[in-house]
Coordinates of N, CA and C in Angstrom, one line a residue:
M30 N -150.5 93.3 147.9 CA -150.4 91.8 147.7 C -150.2 91.5 146.2
T31 N -149.1 90.8 146.0 CA -148.8 90.4 144.6 C -149.9 89.4 144.1
A32 N -149.9 89.3 142.7 CA -150.9 88.3 142.1 C -150.6 86.9 142.6
R33 N -149.3 86.5 142.8 CA -149.0 85.2 143.3 C -149.5 85.0 144.7
L34 N -149.3 86.0 145.6 CA -149.7 85.8 147.0 C -151.2 85.9 147.0
F35 N -151.8 86.7 146.2 CA -153.3 86.8 146.2 C -153.9 85.5 145.8
L36 N -153.3 84.9 144.8 CA -153.8 83.6 144.3 C -153.6 82.5 145.3
A37 N -152.5 82.5 146.0 CA -152.3 81.5 147.1 C -153.3 81.7 148.2
F38 N -153.6 83.0 148.6 CA -154.6 83.2 149.6 C -155.9 82.7 149.1
L39 N -156.3 83.0 147.9 CA -157.6 82.5 147.3 C -157.7 81.0 147.4
L40 N -156.6 80.3 147.1 CA -156.7 78.8 147.1 C -156.8 78.3 148.5
S41 N -156.1 79.0 149.5 CA -156.1 78.5 150.9 C -157.5 78.7 151.5
V42 N -158.2 79.8 151.1 CA -159.5 80.1 151.5 C -160.5 79.0 151.0
A43 N -160.3 78.7 149.7 CA -161.2 77.7 149.0 C -161.0 76.3 149.7
A44 N -159.7 76.0 150.0 CA -159.4 74.7 150.6 C -160.0 74.6 152.0
G45 N -159.9 75.7 152.7 CA -160.3 75.8 154.1 C -161.8 75.6 154.2
R46 N -162.5 76.3 153.2 CA -164.0 76.2 153.2 C -164.5 74.8 152.9
V47 N -163.8 74.2 151.9 CA -164.2 72.8 151.5 C -163.9 71.8 152.6
A48 N -162.8 72.0 153.3 CA -162.4 71.1 154.4 C -163.4 71.2 155.6
A49 N -163.8 72.5 155.8 CA -164.7 72.7 156.9 C -166.2 72.2 156.6
Q50 N -166.6 72.3 155.4 CA -167.9 72.0 155.0 C -168.2 70.7 154.4
G51 N -167.1 70.0 154.1 CA -167.2 68.7 153.4 C -167.4 69.0 151.9
A52 N -168.2 68.2 151.2 CA -168.5 68.5 149.8 C -169.3 69.8 149.7
A53 N -168.6 70.7 149.0 CA -169.2 72.1 149.0 C -170.3 72.1 147.9
P54 N -171.4 72.8 148.2 CA -172.4 73.0 147.1 C -171.9 73.9 146.0
A55 N -172.6 74.0 144.9 CA -172.1 74.6 143.7 C -171.8 76.1 143.9
D56 N -172.6 76.8 144.8 CA -172.4 78.2 144.9 C -171.6 78.6 146.2
T57 N -170.9 77.7 146.8 CA -170.2 78.0 148.0 C -169.2 79.2 147.8
M58 N -168.6 79.2 146.7 CA -167.5 80.2 146.4 C -168.0 81.4 145.7
A59 N -169.3 81.7 145.7 CA -169.8 82.9 145.1 C -169.5 84.1 145.9
A60 N -169.8 85.3 145.3 CA -169.5 86.5 146.0 C -170.2 86.6 147.4
P61 N -169.6 87.2 148.4 CA -170.2 87.4 149.7 C -171.4 88.4 149.6
P62 N -172.4 88.2 150.4 CA -173.6 89.1 150.4 C -173.1 90.6 150.7
P63 N -173.6 91.5 149.9 CA -173.2 92.9 150.1 C -173.8 93.5 151.4
V64 N -173.0 94.3 152.1 CA -173.4 94.9 153.3 C -174.5 95.9 153.0
G65 N -175.5 95.9 153.8 CA -176.6 96.9 153.7 C -177.6 96.6 152.6
F66 N -177.5 95.4 152.0 CA -178.4 95.1 150.9 C -179.9 95.1 151.3
H67 N -180.1 94.7 152.5 CA -181.5 94.6 153.0 C -182.0 95.9 153.8
D68 N -181.2 97.0 153.7 CA -181.7 98.2 154.3 C -182.9 98.7 153.6
N69 N -183.8 99.3 154.4 CA -185.1 99.8 153.9 C -186.0 98.7 153.2
E70 N -185.8 97.5 153.7 CA -186.6 96.4 153.1 C -188.1 96.6 153.5
V71 N -189.0 96.3 152.6 CA -190.5 96.4 152.9 C -191.0 95.0 152.5
K72 N -191.2 94.1 153.5 CA -191.7 92.8 153.3 C -191.0 92.0 152.1
G73 N -189.7 92.2 152.2 CA -188.9 91.5 151.2 C -188.7 92.2 149.9
Y74 N -189.2 93.4 149.8 CA -189.1 94.2 148.6 C -188.2 95.5 148.8
G75 N -187.6 96.0 147.8 CA -186.8 97.2 147.8 C -187.0 98.0 146.6
K76 N -186.8 99.3 146.8 CA -187.0 100.3 145.6 C -185.9 100.1 144.6
A77 N -186.3 99.9 143.4 CA -185.3 99.7 142.3 C -185.5 100.7 141.2
E78 N -184.4 100.9 140.5 CA -184.4 101.7 139.3 C -184.3 100.8 138.1
I79 N -185.3 100.7 137.3 CA -185.3 99.7 136.2 C -185.2 100.5 134.8
L80 N -184.3 100.1 134.0 CA -184.1 100.7 132.7 C -184.7 99.7 131.7
G81 N -185.7 100.2 130.9 CA -186.2 99.3 129.8 C -185.4 99.4 128.5
P82 N -185.7 98.5 127.6 CA -185.0 98.5 126.3 C -185.2 99.8 125.5
D83 N -186.4 100.5 125.9 CA -186.7 101.7 125.2 C -186.0 102.9 125.7
G84 N -185.1 102.7 126.8 CA -184.3 103.8 127.4 C -185.1 104.5 128.5
K85 N -186.3 104.1 128.8 CA -187.1 104.8 129.8 C -186.8 104.1 131.2
T86 N -186.7 105.0 132.2 CA -186.4 104.6 133.5 C -187.7 104.5 134.4
H87 N -187.8 103.5 135.2 CA -189.0 103.3 136.1 C -188.5 103.0 137.5
F88 N -189.2 103.6 138.5 CA -188.9 103.3 139.9 C -190.0 102.5 140.5
V89 N -189.7 101.2 140.8 CA -190.8 100.3 141.4 C -190.1 99.5 142.5
Y90 N -190.9 98.7 143.2 CA -190.4 97.9 144.3 C -190.4 96.4 143.8
I91 N -189.2 95.8 143.9 CA -189.0 94.4 143.4 C -188.4 93.6 144.6
P92 N -188.5 92.3 144.5 CA -187.9 91.4 145.5 C -186.4 91.7 145.7
L93 N -185.9 91.7 146.9 CA -184.5 91.9 147.2 C -183.8 90.6 147.0
S94 N -183.5 90.3 145.8 CA -182.9 89.0 145.4 C -181.4 89.2 145.0
L95 N -180.5 88.4 145.5 CA -179.2 88.4 145.1 C -178.9 87.3 144.0
D96 N -180.0 86.6 143.7 CA -179.9 85.5 142.7 C -180.1 86.0 141.3
G97 N -180.7 87.2 141.1 CA -181.1 87.6 139.8 C -182.5 87.2 139.5
F98 N -182.9 87.4 138.2 CA -184.3 87.2 137.9 C -184.4 86.5 136.5
A99 N -185.4 85.7 136.3 CA -185.6 85.0 135.0 C -187.1 84.9 134.8
G100 N -187.4 84.9 133.5 CA -188.8 84.8 133.1 C -189.6 86.0 133.3
S101 N -190.1 86.2 134.5 CA -190.9 87.4 134.8 C -190.4 88.0 136.2
L102 N -190.7 89.2 136.4 CA -190.2 89.9 137.6 C -191.4 90.5 138.3
P103 N -191.7 90.1 139.6 CA -192.8 90.7 140.3 C -192.4 92.1 140.8
F104 N -193.4 93.0 140.9 CA -193.1 94.3 141.3 C -194.4 95.0 141.9
F105 N -194.2 96.0 142.7 CA -195.2 96.9 143.2 C -194.9 98.3 142.8
R106 N -195.9 99.1 142.5 CA -195.6 100.5 142.0 C -195.2 101.4 143.2
Q107 N -195.8 101.2 144.3 CA -195.6 102.0 145.5 C -195.4 101.2 146.7
E108 N -194.7 101.8 147.7 CA -194.6 101.1 149.0 C -195.9 100.8 149.7
A109 N -196.8 101.7 149.5 CA -198.2 101.5 150.2 C -198.9 100.3 149.6
D110 N -198.6 100.0 148.3 CA -199.2 98.8 147.7 C -198.8 97.5 148.4
I111 N -197.5 97.5 148.8 CA -196.9 96.3 149.4 C -197.6 96.1 150.8
R112 N -197.9 97.1 151.5 CA -198.4 97.0 152.8 C -199.9 96.7 152.9
K113 N -200.5 96.7 151.8 CA -202.0 96.4 151.8 C -202.2 94.9 152.2
F114 N -203.2 94.7 152.9 CA -203.5 93.3 153.3 C -203.9 92.5 152.1
G115 N -203.2 91.3 151.9 CA -203.4 90.5 150.8 C -202.9 91.0 149.5
A116 N -201.9 91.9 149.6 CA -201.3 92.5 148.3 C -200.7 91.5 147.4
V117 N -201.0 91.6 146.1 CA -200.5 90.7 145.1 C -199.7 91.5 144.1
P118 N -198.5 91.1 143.8 CA -197.6 91.9 142.9 C -198.1 91.8 141.5
L119 N -197.7 92.8 140.7 CA -197.8 92.8 139.3 C -196.6 92.1 138.7
F120 N -196.6 91.8 137.4 CA -195.4 91.1 136.8 C -195.0 91.8 135.5
I121 N -193.7 91.8 135.3 CA -193.2 92.4 134.0 C -192.3 91.3 133.4
D122 N -192.4 91.1 132.1 CA -191.5 90.2 131.4 C -190.1 90.6 131.5
A123 N -189.2 89.6 131.8 CA -187.7 89.9 132.0 C -187.2 90.5 130.7
D124 N -187.8 90.2 129.5 CA -187.3 90.8 128.3 C -187.5 92.3 128.2
K125 N -188.4 92.8 129.0 CA -188.6 94.3 129.0 C -187.7 95.0 130.0
V126 N -186.8 94.3 130.6 CA -185.8 94.9 131.5 C -184.4 94.9 130.9
Q127 N -183.9 96.0 130.8 CA -182.5 96.1 130.3 C -181.5 96.0 131.5
S128 N -181.8 96.8 132.5 CA -180.9 96.8 133.7 C -181.6 97.2 134.9
I129 N -181.1 96.9 136.1 CA -181.7 97.2 137.4 C -180.6 97.7 138.3
K130 N -181.0 98.7 139.1 CA -180.1 99.2 140.2 C -181.0 99.0 141.4
L131 N -180.4 98.2 142.4 CA -181.2 97.9 143.6 C -180.3 97.8 144.8
N132 N -180.5 98.8 145.7 CA -179.7 98.8 146.9 C -178.2 98.6 146.7
G133 N -177.7 99.4 145.8 CA -176.2 99.3 145.5 C -175.8 98.2 144.6
Q134 N -176.7 97.4 144.2 CA -176.3 96.3 143.3 C -176.8 96.6 141.8
Y135 N -176.1 96.1 140.9 CA -176.4 96.3 139.5 C -176.7 95.0 138.8
Y136 N -177.8 94.9 138.0 CA -178.2 93.7 137.3 C -178.4 94.1 135.8
E137 N -178.1 93.1 135.0 CA -178.3 93.4 133.5 C -178.8 92.2 132.8
H138 N -179.6 92.5 131.8 CA -180.2 91.4 131.0 C -179.1 90.8 130.1
M139 N -178.9 89.5 130.2 CA -177.8 88.8 129.5 C -178.2 88.6 128.1
V140 N -177.3 89.1 127.2 CA -177.5 89.0 125.8 C -176.3 88.3 125.2
L141 N -176.5 87.2 124.6 CA -175.4 86.4 124.0 C -175.6 86.3 122.5
K142 N -174.6 86.8 121.8 CA -174.6 86.7 120.3 C -175.9 87.4 119.8
G143 N -176.3 88.5 120.4 CA -177.4 89.2 119.9 C -178.8 88.7 120.4
K144 N -178.8 87.6 121.1 CA -180.0 87.0 121.6 C -180.2 87.2 123.1
R145 N -181.4 87.7 123.5 CA -181.7 87.9 124.9 C -181.9 86.5 125.5
K146 N -181.4 86.3 126.7 CA -181.5 85.0 127.4 C -182.6 84.9 128.4
H147 N -183.4 86.0 128.5 CA -184.5 86.0 129.4 C -184.1 85.9 130.9
I148 N -182.8 86.3 131.1 CA -182.2 86.3 132.4 C -181.6 87.6 132.7
V149 N -181.9 88.1 133.9 CA -181.3 89.4 134.4 C -180.4 89.0 135.6
A150 N -179.1 89.0 135.3 CA -178.1 88.6 136.3 C -177.4 89.7 137.0
R151 N -176.9 89.4 138.2 CA -176.3 90.4 139.1 C -174.8 90.5 138.8
R152 N -174.3 91.7 138.7 CA -172.8 91.9 138.5 C -172.1 91.7 139.9
V153 N -171.3 90.6 140.0 CA -170.7 90.3 141.3 C -169.2 90.8 141.3
S154 N -168.7 91.1 140.2 CA -167.3 91.6 140.2 C -167.2 92.7 139.1
K155 N -166.7 93.9 139.5 CA -166.6 95.0 138.6 C -165.2 95.4 138.5
G156 N -164.6 95.3 137.3 CA -163.2 95.7 137.1 C -162.9 95.6 135.7
P157 N -161.6 95.4 135.3 CA -161.3 95.2 133.9 C -162.1 94.1 133.3
V158 N -162.4 93.1 134.1 CA -163.3 92.0 133.6 C -164.5 92.0 134.5
E159 N -165.7 92.1 134.0 CA -166.9 92.1 134.7 C -167.4 90.6 134.8
L160 N -167.9 90.3 136.0 CA -168.5 88.9 136.2 C -169.9 89.1 136.6
F161 N -170.8 88.4 135.9 CA -172.3 88.4 136.3 C -172.6 87.0 136.7
C162 N -173.6 86.9 137.6 CA -174.1 85.6 138.0 C -175.6 85.6 138.2
Y163 N -176.2 84.5 137.6 CA -177.6 84.2 137.9 C -177.7 82.9 138.6
S164 N -178.3 82.8 139.7 CA -178.4 81.6 140.5 C -179.8 81.0 140.3
D165 N -179.8 79.8 139.7 CA -181.0 79.1 139.5 C -181.3 78.3 140.8
V166 N -182.4 78.7 141.5 CA -182.7 78.1 142.8 C -183.7 77.0 142.5
R167 N -183.4 75.7 142.9 CA -184.2 74.6 142.7 C -184.5 73.8 144.0
E168 N -185.7 73.3 144.0 CA -186.1 72.5 145.2 C -185.6 71.1 145.1
R169 N -185.4 70.5 146.2 CA -185.0 69.1 146.3 C -186.2 68.2 146.4
F170 N -186.3 67.1 145.7 CA -187.4 66.2 145.7 C -187.0 64.8 146.0
D171 N -187.9 64.1 146.6 CA -187.5 62.7 146.9 C -188.0 61.8 145.6
K172 N -187.8 60.5 145.7 CA -188.1 59.7 144.5 C -189.5 59.7 144.1
D173 N -190.4 60.1 145.1 CA -191.8 60.1 144.8 C -192.3 61.5 144.3
G174 N -191.3 62.4 144.1 CA -191.6 63.8 143.6 C -192.1 64.7 144.7
Q175 N -191.8 64.4 146.0 CA -192.3 65.3 147.1 C -191.1 66.1 147.5
P176 N -191.3 67.4 147.9 CA -190.2 68.3 148.4 C -189.6 67.6 149.7
V177 N -188.3 67.6 149.7 CA -187.6 67.1 150.9 C -187.3 68.1 151.9
G178 N -187.0 67.7 153.2 CA -186.9 68.6 154.3 C -185.7 69.6 154.3
F179 N -184.6 69.2 153.6 CA -183.5 70.1 153.7 C -183.4 71.1 152.5
G180 N -184.6 71.5 152.0 CA -184.8 72.7 151.2 C -184.2 72.6 149.8
S181 N -183.7 73.8 149.3 CA -183.4 74.0 147.9 C -181.9 74.0 147.8
Y182 N -181.4 74.1 146.5 CA -180.0 74.2 146.2 C -179.9 75.2 145.0
T183 N -178.8 75.8 144.8 CA -178.6 76.7 143.7 C -177.6 76.3 142.7
I184 N -177.9 76.6 141.5 CA -176.9 76.3 140.4 C -176.5 77.7 139.8
P185 N -175.3 78.1 140.0 CA -174.8 79.4 139.4 C -174.6 79.3 137.9
H186 N -174.9 80.4 137.2 CA -174.6 80.6 135.8 C -173.7 81.8 135.7
W187 N -172.5 81.7 135.2 CA -171.6 82.8 135.2 C -171.4 83.4 133.8
Y188 N -171.2 84.7 133.7 CA -171.0 85.4 132.5 C -169.9 86.4 132.6
L189 N -169.0 86.5 131.6 CA -167.8 87.3 131.6 C -168.0 88.4 130.6
R190 N -167.3 89.6 130.8 CA -167.3 90.6 129.8 C -166.1 91.5 130.0
R191 N -165.4 91.7 128.9 CA -164.3 92.7 128.9 C -164.8 94.0 128.2
P192 N -164.1 95.1 128.5 CA -164.6 96.4 127.9 C -164.5 96.3 126.4
G193 N -165.7 96.7 125.8 CA -165.7 96.7 124.3 C -166.0 95.4 123.7
Q194 N -166.1 94.3 124.5 CA -166.4 93.0 123.9 C -167.7 92.4 124.3
D195 N -168.2 91.4 123.6 CA -169.5 90.8 123.9 C -169.4 90.0 125.2
L196 N -170.6 89.7 125.7 CA -170.7 88.9 126.9 C -170.4 87.4 126.5
V197 N -169.8 86.7 127.4 CA -169.4 85.3 127.2 C -169.9 84.5 128.4
A198 N -170.7 83.4 128.1 CA -171.2 82.5 129.1 C -170.1 81.5 129.4
V199 N -169.9 81.3 130.7 CA -168.8 80.3 131.1 C -169.4 78.9 131.0
D200 N -168.8 78.0 130.3 CA -169.3 76.7 130.0 C -168.7 75.7 131.1
R201 N -169.6 75.0 131.7 CA -169.2 74.0 132.7 C -168.3 72.9 132.1
V202 N -168.7 72.4 131.0 CA -168.0 71.2 130.4 C -166.7 71.6 129.9
E203 N -166.6 72.8 129.2 CA -165.4 73.3 128.6 C -164.7 74.3 129.5
F204 N -164.9 74.2 130.8 CA -164.4 75.2 131.7 C -162.9 75.5 131.7
I205 N -162.1 74.4 131.8 CA -160.7 74.6 131.8 C -160.2 75.2 130.5
A206 N -160.6 74.6 129.4 CA -160.2 75.1 128.0 C -160.6 76.5 127.8
Q207 N -161.8 76.9 128.2 CA -162.3 78.2 128.0 C -161.6 79.2 128.9
T208 N -161.4 78.9 130.2 CA -160.8 79.9 131.1 C -159.3 80.1 130.9
T209 N -158.6 79.0 130.5 CA -157.2 79.1 130.2 C -157.0 80.0 129.0
R210 N -157.9 80.0 128.1 CA -157.8 81.0 126.9 C -158.1 82.4 127.4
Y211 N -159.2 82.5 128.2 CA -159.6 83.8 128.6 C -158.7 84.6 129.5
F212 N -158.0 83.8 130.4 CA -157.1 84.4 131.3 C -155.6 84.0 131.0
H213 N -155.3 83.8 129.8 CA -154.0 83.3 129.4 C -152.8 84.1 129.8
D214 N -153.0 85.4 130.0 CA -151.8 86.3 130.2 C -151.4 86.3 131.7
D215 N -152.2 85.7 132.6 CA -151.9 85.6 134.0 C -151.3 84.2 134.3
H216 N -149.9 84.2 134.4 CA -149.2 82.9 134.5 C -149.7 82.1 135.8
D217 N -149.7 82.8 136.9 CA -150.1 82.1 138.1 C -151.5 81.5 138.1
L218 N -152.4 82.3 137.6 CA -153.8 81.8 137.4 C -153.9 80.7 136.4
L219 N -153.1 80.8 135.4 CA -153.1 79.7 134.3 C -152.6 78.4 134.9
V220 N -151.6 78.5 135.8 CA -151.1 77.2 136.4 C -152.1 76.6 137.3
A221 N -152.8 77.4 138.1 CA -153.9 76.9 139.0 C -155.0 76.3 138.2
L222 N -155.3 76.9 137.1 CA -156.4 76.4 136.3 C -156.0 75.0 135.6
T223 N -154.9 75.0 135.0 CA -154.4 73.8 134.3 C -154.2 72.6 135.3
Q224 N -153.9 72.9 136.6 CA -153.7 71.9 137.6 C -155.0 71.5 138.3
S225 N -156.1 72.1 137.7 CA -157.5 71.9 138.3 C -157.6 72.2 139.7
K226 N -156.9 73.2 140.2 CA -157.1 73.7 141.6 C -158.2 74.7 141.7
L227 N -158.7 75.2 140.5 CA -159.8 76.1 140.5 C -160.9 75.5 139.5
R228 N -162.1 75.6 140.0 CA -163.2 75.0 139.2 C -164.3 76.0 138.9
Y229 N -165.4 75.5 138.3 CA -166.5 76.4 137.9 C -167.0 77.2 139.1
R230 N -167.1 76.6 140.2 CA -167.7 77.3 141.4 C -166.8 78.3 141.9
H231 N -165.6 78.4 141.5 CA -164.6 79.4 142.0 C -164.6 80.7 141.1
M232 N -165.5 80.8 140.2 CA -165.4 81.9 139.2 C -165.2 83.3 139.8
F233 N -165.9 83.6 140.9 CA -165.8 84.9 141.6 C -164.3 85.1 142.0
Q234 N -163.7 84.1 142.7 CA -162.3 84.3 143.1 C -161.4 84.4 141.9
I235 N -161.7 83.6 140.8 CA -160.8 83.7 139.6 C -160.8 85.1 139.0
V236 N -162.0 85.6 138.9 CA -162.1 87.0 138.3 C -161.5 88.0 139.2
E237 N -161.7 87.9 140.5 CA -161.1 88.9 141.5 C -159.6 88.8 141.4
A238 N -159.0 87.6 141.3 CA -157.6 87.4 141.2 C -157.1 88.0 139.9
Y239 N -157.8 87.8 138.8 CA -157.4 88.3 137.5 C -157.4 89.8 137.5
N240 N -158.5 90.4 138.0 CA -158.6 91.8 138.0 C -157.5 92.4 138.9
K241 N -157.2 91.7 140.0 CA -156.1 92.2 140.8 C -154.7 92.2 140.0
Y242 N -154.6 91.1 139.2 CA -153.4 91.0 138.4 C -153.3 92.1 137.4
L243 N -154.4 92.4 136.7 CA -154.4 93.5 135.7 C -154.2 94.9 136.3
T244 N -154.6 95.1 137.5 CA -154.5 96.4 138.1 C -153.3 96.5 139.1
R245 N -152.4 95.6 139.0 CA -151.2 95.6 139.9 C -150.4 96.8 139.6
P246 N -149.6 97.4 140.5 CA -148.7 98.5 140.2 C -147.7 98.1 139.2
A247 N -147.3 99.1 138.4 CA -146.3 98.8 137.4 C -144.9 98.6 138.1
P248 N -144.1 97.6 137.7 CA -142.9 97.3 138.3 C -141.9 98.5 138.2
T249 N -141.2 98.8 139.2 CA -140.2 99.9 139.2 C -138.9 99.5 138.7
D250 N -138.2 100.4 138.0 CA -136.9 100.1 137.4 C -135.9 100.4 138.4
A251 N -135.2 99.4 138.9 CA -134.2 99.6 140.0 C -133.0 100.3 139.5
S252 N -132.8 100.3 138.2 CA -131.6 101.0 137.6 C -131.8 102.4 137.3
A253 N -133.1 102.9 137.4 CA -133.4 104.3 137.1 C -132.9 105.2 138.2
P254 N -132.4 106.4 137.9 CA -131.8 107.3 138.9 C -132.9 107.8 139.8
R255 N -132.5 108.0 141.1 CA -133.5 108.5 142.1 C -133.2 110.0 142.4

């Protein structure tokens, strides 16, 4: 599929979902849940490989979260600890986590301009351009400050990275200006962005389309002898 056709497909899917669901929530267009992510789940926890800033690796059980982690991370040292009646997890500061491998997913501590952001985000697109996402899950409250019946909502935070370059946070306010600079060499994507057909919530599809464009087969020379 060419980059143009892939982008057209991307936009048709986005339009179809919005039409079917009405006003789409912020994370509607995020990456689909990975297959098998909840395999070997133990009361919502899974075995993870955690790399600390000191380069040491630890194997512990942490929540099976696709949203990422912020502030502190609950964990159990062993599966048997989870199964104990009234078990209470231990906690580790997110700043002590460099990266996590959990059921086929990779998470990394977000560092912007040399500063740790106290956020461990999940890599949702792996390619020439990596895309990380941390979803801030918030409860809905009524005017009296009481939780409302239709639950929580999520606010995605996107981060981009090219090989050999620093991490870049995607800005909601400056989204069009920022992304048209970042993806300037893909004409079809650039047109869709400048015409506001793609928005902040479409970052997963944007990066997937751009990576598809960068890895497209080289054009063949029709004049070359066969």
